[in-house]
PDB file of C-alpha atoms in Angstrom:
ATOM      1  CA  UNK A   1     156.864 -19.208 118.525  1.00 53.00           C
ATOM      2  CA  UNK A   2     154.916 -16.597 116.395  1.00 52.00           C
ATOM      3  CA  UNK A   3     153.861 -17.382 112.562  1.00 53.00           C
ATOM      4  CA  UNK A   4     156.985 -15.652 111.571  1.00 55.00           C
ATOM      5  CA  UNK A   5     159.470 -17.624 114.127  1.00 56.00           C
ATOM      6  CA  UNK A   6     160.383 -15.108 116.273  1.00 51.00           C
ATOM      7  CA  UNK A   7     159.591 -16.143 119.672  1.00 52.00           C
ATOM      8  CA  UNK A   8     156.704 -14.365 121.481  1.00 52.00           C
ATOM      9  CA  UNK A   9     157.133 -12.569 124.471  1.00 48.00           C
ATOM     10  CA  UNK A  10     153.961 -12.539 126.904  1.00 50.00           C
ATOM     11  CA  UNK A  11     152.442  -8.804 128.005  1.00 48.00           C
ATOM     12  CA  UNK A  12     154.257  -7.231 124.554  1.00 48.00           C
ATOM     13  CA  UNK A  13     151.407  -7.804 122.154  1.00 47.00           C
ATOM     14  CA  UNK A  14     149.311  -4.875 121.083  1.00 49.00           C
ATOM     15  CA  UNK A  15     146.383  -7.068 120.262  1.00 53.00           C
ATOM     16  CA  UNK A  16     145.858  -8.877 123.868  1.00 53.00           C
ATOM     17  CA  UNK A  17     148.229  -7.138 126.153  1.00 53.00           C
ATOM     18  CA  UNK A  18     149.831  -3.883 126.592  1.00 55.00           C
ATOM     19  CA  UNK A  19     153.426  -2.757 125.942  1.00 57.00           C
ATOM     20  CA  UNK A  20     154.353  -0.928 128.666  1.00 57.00           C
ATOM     21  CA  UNK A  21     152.445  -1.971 131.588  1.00 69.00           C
ATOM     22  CA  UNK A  22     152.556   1.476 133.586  1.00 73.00           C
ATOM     23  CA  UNK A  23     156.540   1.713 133.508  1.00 81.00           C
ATOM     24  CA  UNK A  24     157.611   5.887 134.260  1.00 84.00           C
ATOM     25  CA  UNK A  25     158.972   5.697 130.709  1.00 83.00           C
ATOM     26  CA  UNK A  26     155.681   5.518 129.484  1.00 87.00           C
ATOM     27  CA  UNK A  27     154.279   7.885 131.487  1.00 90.00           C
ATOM     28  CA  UNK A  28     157.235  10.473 130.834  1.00 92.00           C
ATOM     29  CA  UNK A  29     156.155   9.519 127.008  1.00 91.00           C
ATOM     30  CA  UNK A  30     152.446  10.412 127.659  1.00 93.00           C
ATOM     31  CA  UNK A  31     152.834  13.456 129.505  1.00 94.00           C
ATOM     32  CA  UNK A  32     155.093  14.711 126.958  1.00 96.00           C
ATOM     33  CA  UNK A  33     153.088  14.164 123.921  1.00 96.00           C
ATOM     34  CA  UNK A  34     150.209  15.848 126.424  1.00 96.00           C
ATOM     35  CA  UNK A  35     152.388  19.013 127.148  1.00 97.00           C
ATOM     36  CA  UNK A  36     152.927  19.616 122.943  1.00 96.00           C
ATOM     37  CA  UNK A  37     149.359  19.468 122.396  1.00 96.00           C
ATOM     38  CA  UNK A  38     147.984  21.876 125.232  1.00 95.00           C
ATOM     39  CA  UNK A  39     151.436  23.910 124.311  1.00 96.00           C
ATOM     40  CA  UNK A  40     150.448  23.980 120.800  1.00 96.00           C
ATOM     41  CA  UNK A  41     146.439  24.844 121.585  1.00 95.00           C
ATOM     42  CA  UNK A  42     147.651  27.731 123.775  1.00 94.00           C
ATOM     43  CA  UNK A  43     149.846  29.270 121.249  1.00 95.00           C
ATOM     44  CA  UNK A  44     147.065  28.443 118.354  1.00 95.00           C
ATOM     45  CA  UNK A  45     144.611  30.690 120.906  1.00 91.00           C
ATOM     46  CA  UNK A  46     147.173  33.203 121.764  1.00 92.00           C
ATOM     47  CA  UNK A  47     147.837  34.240 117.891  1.00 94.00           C
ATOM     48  CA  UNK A  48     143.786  34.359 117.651  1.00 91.00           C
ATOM     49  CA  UNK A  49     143.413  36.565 120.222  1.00 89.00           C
ATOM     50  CA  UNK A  50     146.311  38.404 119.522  1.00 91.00           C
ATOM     51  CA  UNK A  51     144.672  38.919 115.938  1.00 91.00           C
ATOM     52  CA  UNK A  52     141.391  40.308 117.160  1.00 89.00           C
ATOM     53  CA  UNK A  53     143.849  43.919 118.588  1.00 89.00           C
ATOM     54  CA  UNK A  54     143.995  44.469 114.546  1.00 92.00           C
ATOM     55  CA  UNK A  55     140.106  43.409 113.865  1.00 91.00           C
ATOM     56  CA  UNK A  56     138.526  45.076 116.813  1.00 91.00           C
ATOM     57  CA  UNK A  57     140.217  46.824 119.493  1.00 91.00           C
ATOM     58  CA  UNK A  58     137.023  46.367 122.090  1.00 92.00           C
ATOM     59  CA  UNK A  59     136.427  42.808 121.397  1.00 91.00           C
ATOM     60  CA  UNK A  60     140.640  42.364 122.370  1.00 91.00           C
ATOM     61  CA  UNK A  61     139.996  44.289 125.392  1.00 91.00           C
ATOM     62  CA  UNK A  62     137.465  42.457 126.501  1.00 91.00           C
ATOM     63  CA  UNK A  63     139.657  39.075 126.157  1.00 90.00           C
ATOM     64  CA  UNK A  64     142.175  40.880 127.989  1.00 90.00           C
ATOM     65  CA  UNK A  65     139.778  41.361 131.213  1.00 91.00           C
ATOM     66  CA  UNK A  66     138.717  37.707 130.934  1.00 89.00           C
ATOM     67  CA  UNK A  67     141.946  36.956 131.684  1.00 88.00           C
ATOM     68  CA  UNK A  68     142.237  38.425 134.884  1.00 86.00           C
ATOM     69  CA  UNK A  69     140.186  35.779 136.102  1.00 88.00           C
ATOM     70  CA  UNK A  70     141.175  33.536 138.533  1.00 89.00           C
ATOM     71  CA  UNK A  71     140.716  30.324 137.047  1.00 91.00           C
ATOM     72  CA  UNK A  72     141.959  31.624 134.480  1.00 91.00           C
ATOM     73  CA  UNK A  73     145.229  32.405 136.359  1.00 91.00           C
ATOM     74  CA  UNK A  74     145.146  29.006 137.602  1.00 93.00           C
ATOM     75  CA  UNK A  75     145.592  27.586 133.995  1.00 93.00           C
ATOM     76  CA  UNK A  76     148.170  29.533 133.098  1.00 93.00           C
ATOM     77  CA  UNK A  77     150.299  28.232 136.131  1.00 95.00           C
ATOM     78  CA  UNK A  78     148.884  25.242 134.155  1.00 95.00           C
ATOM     79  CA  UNK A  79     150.357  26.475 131.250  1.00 95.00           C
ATOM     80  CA  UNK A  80     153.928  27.141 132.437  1.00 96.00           C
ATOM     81  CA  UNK A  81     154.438  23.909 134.247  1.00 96.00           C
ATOM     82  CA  UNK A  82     153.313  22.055 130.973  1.00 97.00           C
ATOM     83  CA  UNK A  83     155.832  24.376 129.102  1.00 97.00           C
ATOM     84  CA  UNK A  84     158.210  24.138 131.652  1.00 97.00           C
ATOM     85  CA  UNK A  85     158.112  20.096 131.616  1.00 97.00           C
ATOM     86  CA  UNK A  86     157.896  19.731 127.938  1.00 97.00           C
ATOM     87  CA  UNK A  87     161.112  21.832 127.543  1.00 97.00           C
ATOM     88  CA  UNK A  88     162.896  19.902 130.323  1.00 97.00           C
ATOM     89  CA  UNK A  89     162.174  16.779 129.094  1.00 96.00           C
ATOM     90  CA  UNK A  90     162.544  17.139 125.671  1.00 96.00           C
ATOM     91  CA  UNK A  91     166.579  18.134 126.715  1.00 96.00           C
ATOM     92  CA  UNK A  92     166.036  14.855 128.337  1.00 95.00           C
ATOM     93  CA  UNK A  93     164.560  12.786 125.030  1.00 94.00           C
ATOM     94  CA  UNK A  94     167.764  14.600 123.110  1.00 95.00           C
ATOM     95  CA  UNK A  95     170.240  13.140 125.275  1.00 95.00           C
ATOM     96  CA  UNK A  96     169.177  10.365 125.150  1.00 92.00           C
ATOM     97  CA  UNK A  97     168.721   9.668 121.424  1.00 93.00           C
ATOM     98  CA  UNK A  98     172.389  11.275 121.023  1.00 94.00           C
ATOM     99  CA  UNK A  99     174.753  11.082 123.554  1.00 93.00           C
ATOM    100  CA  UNK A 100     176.199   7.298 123.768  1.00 94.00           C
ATOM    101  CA  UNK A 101     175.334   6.780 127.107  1.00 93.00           C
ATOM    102  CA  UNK A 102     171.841   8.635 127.208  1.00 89.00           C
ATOM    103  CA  UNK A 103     169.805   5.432 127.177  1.00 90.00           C
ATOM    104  CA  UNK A 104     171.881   3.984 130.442  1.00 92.00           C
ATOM    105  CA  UNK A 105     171.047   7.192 132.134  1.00 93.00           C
ATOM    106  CA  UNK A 106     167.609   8.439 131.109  1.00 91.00           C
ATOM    107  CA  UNK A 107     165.652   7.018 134.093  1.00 92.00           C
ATOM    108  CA  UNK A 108     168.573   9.221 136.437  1.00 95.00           C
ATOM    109  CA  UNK A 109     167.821  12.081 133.968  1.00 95.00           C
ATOM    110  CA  UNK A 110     163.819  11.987 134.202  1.00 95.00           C
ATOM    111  CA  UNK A 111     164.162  11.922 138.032  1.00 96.00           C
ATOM    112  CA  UNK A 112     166.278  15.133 137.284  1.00 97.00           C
ATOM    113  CA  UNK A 113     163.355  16.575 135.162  1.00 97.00           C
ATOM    114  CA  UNK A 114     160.779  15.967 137.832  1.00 96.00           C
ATOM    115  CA  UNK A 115     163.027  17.171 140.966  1.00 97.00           C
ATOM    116  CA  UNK A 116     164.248  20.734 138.936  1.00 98.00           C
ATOM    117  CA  UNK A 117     160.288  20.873 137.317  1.00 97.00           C
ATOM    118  CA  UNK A 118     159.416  20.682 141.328  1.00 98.00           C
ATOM    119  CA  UNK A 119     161.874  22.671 142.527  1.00 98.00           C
ATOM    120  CA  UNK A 120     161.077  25.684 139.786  1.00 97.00           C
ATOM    121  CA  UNK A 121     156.928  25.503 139.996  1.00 97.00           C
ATOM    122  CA  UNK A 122     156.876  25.502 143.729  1.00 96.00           C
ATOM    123  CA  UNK A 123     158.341  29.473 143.737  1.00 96.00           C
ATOM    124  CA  UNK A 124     156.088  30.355 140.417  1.00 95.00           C
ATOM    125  CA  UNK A 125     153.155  29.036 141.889  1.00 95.00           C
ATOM    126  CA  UNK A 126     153.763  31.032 144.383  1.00 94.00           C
ATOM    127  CA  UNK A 127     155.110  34.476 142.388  1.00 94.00           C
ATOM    128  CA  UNK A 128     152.619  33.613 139.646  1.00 92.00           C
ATOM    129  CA  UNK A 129     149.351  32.875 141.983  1.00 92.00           C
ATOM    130  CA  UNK A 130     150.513  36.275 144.549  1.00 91.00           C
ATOM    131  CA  UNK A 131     148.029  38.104 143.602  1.00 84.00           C
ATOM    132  CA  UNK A 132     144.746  35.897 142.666  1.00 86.00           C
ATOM    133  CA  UNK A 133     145.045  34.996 146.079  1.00 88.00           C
ATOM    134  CA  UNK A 134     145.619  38.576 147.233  1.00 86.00           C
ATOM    135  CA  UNK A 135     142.659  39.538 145.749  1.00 81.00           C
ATOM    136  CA  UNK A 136     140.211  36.238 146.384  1.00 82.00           C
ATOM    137  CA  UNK A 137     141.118  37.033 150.373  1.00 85.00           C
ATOM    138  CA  UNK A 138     140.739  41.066 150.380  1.00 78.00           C
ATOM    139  CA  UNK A 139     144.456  42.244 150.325  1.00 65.00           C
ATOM    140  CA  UNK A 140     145.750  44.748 147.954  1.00 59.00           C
TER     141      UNK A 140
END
């Protein structure tokens, strides 16, 4: 029994232990608080360089070009499965927190997430990626 009288549960302290021990819930929970900050960064950069077109015209341009990089092609694939997840799941936090039986379903519902994020990143790595690797092997 705690101070208080409630009795204590082993591995559920913050001070000694951890809460969630590595349980997909957690990790659903981490990645999505992960996906709103890189979301939010990207759309923080994208009004900055969106800004320079009005401040200087040349400067925007060359931001432009940088993007045509391939590693920077890479991240946005990055970008859109982050997006892509964060949006899925977030359906997925919603119905739980308001449909009656969301809780009793939300493990069958994150397995959803992960097999339609899966399903809809393999073909846009693909359409998105077409031609970085065109170009890195000499096509057209």
């Amino acid at each position: 029994m705690t101070s208080a009288g409630a009795p204590e549960r082993s591995g559920t302290t913050r001070g000694g232990g951890t809460l969630y021990r590595g349980d997909l819930g957690m990790w659903s929970w981490v990645a999505h608080r992960i996906t709103g900050v890189l979301t939010f960064f990207f759309l923080f950069s994208h009004v900055l360089d969106t800004a320079l077109v009005r401040v200087s015209p040349n400067s925007y341009d060359s931001v432009i070009e940088l993007y045509k990089n391939p590693v920077v092609n890479l991240f946005e694939v990055g970008l859109v499965g982050a997006v892509l997840y964060h949006a899925l799941n977030g359906i997925r936090v919603m119905l739980v927190d308001f449909w009656e039986k969301g809780a009793k379903y939300q493990r069958v519902m994150l397995w959803s997430v992960l097999v339609v994020w899966v399903l809809v990143m393999i073909p846009g790595f693909y359409f998105m990626m077409q031609r970085t690797i065109s170009e890195l092997v000499g096509g057209h």
